[in-house]
GROMACS .gro file of C-alpha atoms in nm:
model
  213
    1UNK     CA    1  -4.414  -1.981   0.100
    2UNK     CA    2  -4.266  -1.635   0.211
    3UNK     CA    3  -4.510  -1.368   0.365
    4UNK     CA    4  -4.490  -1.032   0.566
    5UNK     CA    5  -4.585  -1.011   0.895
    6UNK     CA    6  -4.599  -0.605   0.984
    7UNK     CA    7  -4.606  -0.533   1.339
    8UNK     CA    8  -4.653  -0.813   1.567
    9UNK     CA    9  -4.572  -0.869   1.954
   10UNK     CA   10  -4.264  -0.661   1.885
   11UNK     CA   11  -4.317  -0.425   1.654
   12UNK     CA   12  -4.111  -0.517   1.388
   13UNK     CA   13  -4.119  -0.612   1.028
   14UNK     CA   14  -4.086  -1.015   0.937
   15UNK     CA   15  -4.020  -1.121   0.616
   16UNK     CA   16  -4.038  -1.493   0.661
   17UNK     CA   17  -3.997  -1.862   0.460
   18UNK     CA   18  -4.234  -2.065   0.557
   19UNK     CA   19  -4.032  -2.372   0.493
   20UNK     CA   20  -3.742  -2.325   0.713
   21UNK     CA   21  -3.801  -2.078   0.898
   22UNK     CA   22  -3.618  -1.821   0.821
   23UNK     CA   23  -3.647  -1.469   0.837
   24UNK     CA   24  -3.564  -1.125   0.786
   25UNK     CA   25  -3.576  -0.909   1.083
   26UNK     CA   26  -3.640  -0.517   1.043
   27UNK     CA   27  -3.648  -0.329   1.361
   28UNK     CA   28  -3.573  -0.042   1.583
   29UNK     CA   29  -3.422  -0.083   1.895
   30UNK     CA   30  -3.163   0.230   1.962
   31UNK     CA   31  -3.173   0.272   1.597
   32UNK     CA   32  -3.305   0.049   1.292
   33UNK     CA   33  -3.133  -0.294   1.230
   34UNK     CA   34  -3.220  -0.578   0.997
   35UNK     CA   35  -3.156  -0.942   1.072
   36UNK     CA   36  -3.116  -1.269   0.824
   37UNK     CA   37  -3.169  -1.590   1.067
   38UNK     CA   38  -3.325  -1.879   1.095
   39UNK     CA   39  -3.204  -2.064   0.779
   40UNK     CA   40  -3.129  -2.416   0.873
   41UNK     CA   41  -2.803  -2.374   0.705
   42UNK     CA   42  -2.614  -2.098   0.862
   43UNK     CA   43  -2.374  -2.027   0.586
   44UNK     CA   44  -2.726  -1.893   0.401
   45UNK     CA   45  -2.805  -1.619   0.663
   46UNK     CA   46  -2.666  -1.396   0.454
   47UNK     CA   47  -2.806  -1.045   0.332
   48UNK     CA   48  -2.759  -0.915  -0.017
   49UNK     CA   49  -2.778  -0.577  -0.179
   50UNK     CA   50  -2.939  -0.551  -0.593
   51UNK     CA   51  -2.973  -0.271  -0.763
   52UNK     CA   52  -3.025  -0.239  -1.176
   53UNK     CA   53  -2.901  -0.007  -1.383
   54UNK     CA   54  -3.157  -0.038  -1.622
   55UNK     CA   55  -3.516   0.121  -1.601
   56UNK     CA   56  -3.673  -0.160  -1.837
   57UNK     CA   57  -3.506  -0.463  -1.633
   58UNK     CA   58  -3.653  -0.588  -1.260
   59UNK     CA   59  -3.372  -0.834  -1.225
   60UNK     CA   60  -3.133  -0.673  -1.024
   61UNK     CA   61  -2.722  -0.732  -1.028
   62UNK     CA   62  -2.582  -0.777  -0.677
   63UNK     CA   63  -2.338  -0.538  -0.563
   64UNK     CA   64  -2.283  -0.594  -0.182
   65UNK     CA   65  -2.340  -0.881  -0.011
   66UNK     CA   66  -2.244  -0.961   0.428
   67UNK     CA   67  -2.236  -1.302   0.450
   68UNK     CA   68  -2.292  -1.509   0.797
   69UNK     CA   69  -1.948  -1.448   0.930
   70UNK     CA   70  -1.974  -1.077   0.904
   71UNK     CA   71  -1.743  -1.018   0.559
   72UNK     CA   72  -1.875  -0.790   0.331
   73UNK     CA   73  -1.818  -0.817  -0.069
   74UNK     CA   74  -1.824  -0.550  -0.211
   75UNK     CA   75  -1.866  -0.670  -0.633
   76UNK     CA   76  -1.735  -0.992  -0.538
   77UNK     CA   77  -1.869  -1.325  -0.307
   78UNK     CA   78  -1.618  -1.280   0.015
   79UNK     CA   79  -1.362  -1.566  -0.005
   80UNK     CA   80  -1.100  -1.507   0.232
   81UNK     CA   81  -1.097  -1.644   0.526
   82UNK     CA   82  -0.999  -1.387   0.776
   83UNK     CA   83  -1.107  -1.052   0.582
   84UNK     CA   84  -1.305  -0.822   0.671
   85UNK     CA   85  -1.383  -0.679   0.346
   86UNK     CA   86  -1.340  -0.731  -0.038
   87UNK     CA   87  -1.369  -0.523  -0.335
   88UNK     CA   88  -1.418  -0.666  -0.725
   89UNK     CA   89  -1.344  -0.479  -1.006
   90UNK     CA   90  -1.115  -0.413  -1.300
   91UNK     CA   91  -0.754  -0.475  -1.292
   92UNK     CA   92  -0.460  -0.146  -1.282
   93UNK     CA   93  -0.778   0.104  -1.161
   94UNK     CA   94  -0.823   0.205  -0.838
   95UNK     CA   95  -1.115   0.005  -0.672
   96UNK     CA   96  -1.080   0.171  -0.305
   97UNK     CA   97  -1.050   0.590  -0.290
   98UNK     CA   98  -1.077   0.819  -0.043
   99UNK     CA   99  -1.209   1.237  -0.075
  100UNK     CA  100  -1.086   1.508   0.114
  101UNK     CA  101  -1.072   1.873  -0.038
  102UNK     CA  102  -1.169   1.731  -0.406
  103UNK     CA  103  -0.833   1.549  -0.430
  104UNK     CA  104  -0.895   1.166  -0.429
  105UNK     CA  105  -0.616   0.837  -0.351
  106UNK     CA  106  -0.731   0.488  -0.363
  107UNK     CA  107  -0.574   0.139  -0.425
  108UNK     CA  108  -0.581  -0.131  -0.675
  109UNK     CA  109  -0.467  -0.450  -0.789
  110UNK     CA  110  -0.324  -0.560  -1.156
  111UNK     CA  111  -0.027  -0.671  -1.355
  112UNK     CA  112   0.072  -0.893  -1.061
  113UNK     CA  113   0.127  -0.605  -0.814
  114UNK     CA  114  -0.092  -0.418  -0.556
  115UNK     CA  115  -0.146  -0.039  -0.655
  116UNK     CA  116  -0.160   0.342  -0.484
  117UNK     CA  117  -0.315   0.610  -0.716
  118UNK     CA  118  -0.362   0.933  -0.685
  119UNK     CA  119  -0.635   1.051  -0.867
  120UNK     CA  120  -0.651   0.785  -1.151
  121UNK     CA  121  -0.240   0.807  -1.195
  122UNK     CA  122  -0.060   0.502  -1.023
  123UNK     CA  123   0.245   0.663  -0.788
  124UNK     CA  124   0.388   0.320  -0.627
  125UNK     CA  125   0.338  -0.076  -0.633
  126UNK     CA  126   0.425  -0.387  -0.470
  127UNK     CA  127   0.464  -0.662  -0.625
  128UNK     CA  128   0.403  -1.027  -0.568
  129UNK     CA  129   0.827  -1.096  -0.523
  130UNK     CA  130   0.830  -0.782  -0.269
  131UNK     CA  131   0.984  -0.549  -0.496
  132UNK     CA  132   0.831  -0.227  -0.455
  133UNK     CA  133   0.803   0.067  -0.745
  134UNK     CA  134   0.745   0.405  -0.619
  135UNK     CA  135   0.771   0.707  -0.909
  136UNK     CA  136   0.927   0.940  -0.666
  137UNK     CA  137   1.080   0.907  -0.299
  138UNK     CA  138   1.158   1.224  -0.034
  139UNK     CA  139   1.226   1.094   0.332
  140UNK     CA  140   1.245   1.332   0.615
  141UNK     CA  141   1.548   1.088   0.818
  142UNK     CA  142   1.739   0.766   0.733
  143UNK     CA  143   1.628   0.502   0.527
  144UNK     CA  144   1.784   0.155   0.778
  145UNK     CA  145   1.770  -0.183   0.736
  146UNK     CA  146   1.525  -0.386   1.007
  147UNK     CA  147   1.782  -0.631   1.092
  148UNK     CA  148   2.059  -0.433   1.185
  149UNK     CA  149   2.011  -0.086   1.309
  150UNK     CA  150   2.380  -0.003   1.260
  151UNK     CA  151   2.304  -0.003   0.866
  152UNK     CA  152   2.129   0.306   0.712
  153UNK     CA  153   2.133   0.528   0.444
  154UNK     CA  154   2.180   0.898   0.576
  155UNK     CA  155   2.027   1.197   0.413
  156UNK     CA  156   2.254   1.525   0.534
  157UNK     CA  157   2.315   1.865   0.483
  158UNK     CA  158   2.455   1.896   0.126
  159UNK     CA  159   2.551   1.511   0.109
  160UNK     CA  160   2.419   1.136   0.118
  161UNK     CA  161   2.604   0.895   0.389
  162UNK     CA  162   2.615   0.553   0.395
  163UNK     CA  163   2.669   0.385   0.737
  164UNK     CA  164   2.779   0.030   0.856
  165UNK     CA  165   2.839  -0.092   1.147
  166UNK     CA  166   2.765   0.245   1.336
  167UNK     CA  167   3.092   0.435   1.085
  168UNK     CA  168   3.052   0.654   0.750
  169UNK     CA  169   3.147   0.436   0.505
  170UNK     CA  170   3.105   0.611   0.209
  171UNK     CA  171   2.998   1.010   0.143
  172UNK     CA  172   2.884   1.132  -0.142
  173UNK     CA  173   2.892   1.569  -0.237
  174UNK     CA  174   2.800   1.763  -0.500
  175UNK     CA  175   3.179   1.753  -0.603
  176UNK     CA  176   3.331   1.393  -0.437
  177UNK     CA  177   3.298   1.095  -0.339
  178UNK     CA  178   3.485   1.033  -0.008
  179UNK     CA  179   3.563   0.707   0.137
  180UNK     CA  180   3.672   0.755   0.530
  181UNK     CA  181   3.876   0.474   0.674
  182UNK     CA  182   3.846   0.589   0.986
  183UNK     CA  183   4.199   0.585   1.086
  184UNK     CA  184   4.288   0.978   0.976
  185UNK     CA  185   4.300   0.855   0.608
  186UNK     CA  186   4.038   0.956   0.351
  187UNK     CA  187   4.020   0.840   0.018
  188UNK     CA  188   3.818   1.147  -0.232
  189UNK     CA  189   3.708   1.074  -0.605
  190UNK     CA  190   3.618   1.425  -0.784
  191UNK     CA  191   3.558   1.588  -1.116
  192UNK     CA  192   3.665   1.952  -1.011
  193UNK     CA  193   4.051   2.056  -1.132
  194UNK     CA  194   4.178   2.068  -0.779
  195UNK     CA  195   4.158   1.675  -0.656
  196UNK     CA  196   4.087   1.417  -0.895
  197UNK     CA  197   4.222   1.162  -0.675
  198UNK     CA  198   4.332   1.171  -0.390
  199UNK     CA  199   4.484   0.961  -0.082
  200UNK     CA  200   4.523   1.203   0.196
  201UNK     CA  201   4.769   1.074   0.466
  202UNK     CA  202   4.905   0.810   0.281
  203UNK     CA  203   5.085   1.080   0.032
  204UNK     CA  204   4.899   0.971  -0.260
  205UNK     CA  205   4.767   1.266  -0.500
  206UNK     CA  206   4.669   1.277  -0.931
  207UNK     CA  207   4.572   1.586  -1.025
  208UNK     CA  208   4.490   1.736  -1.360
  209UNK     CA  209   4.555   1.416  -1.509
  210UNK     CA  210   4.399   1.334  -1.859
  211UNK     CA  211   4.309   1.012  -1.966
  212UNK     CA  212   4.476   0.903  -2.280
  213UNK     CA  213   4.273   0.608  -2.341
   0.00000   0.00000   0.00000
């Protein structure tokens, strides 16, 4: 019941289904376009992409299909609601990658987490509770909290700051670990010979002192 019909009052190509009138549309009109329509039910105006990878089989494997709400699947029958595209494929690989300069990055899914690669080598997930693994982590500023701005972690010159409410809370050095209180008293834990502990204002001061413990 299907047949071609090349040409026509408009010029295009029809392949059509004679029993419910349906068709596939291919024409040029500011470029070439194809069309699935016409199927009595809508959710089968779909168009789907085959290709085999075998020279002795004509049955091909779908690969792509755009269904007739505009998702494309990509290896996989589009299921989500409100997607715009899905991708199938093996789990802890990544299934998405983009090129530039022969270097390549793409994303995955797998062991219950969402995955970045680059190249084939997995450099951060998320997981399904939130918690998120990244294999190394440089930031140019502050790392804050979203509910309170007044909250941040504070990369410096030579030391890491953390802040609360707005005030240093806690410094850390290469050689201490200083806690202001903000009222000319500073409280400094270090390993060198010349402070071990030390509470400045407050006359408080251990030095040199080994632990017999």
């Amino acid at each position: 019941n299907k047949f071609v019909n090349i040409g026509g009052g408009t010029s295009n190509a029809l392949i059509l289904d004679g029993t419910d009138s349906q068709q596939a549309t291919f024409g040029a009109v500011d470029g070439l376009y194809i069309d699935s329509v016409g199927h009595t039910t809508g959710s089968n105006n779909k168009i789907i992409f085959r290709t085999q990878s075998s020279n002795s089989s004509y049955t091909g494997v779908e690969r792509m299909r755009i269904d007739s709400s505009g998702r494309i699947g990509i290896n996989r029958t589009p299921a989500i609601s409100n997607s715009k595209l899905e991708v199938g494929g093996a789990d802890n690989v990544p299934l998405i990658n983009v090129e530039a300069s022969g270097a390549t990055a793409g994303i995955g899914i797998g062991s219950n987490a969402m995955k970045f690669y680059y190249g084939t080598s997995e450099k951060m997930s998320i997981e399904t509770n939130g918690n998120v693994n990244i294999q190394n982590l440089y930031v140019e500023d502050d790392i804050g909290h979203v509910g309170d701005a007044d909250t941040y972690l504070s990369f410096e010159n030579d030391f890491l700051a953390f802040y609360t409410g707005g005030l240093n809370a806690l410094k850390l050095t290469s050689s201490d670990i200083q806690i202001p209180t903000h009222g000319g008293y500073e409280m400094y834990f270090t390993g060198s010979n010349t402070a071990n502990i030390r509470f400045d204002n407050g006359i408080f001061f251990l030095y040199n002192h080994t632990s017999t413990q």
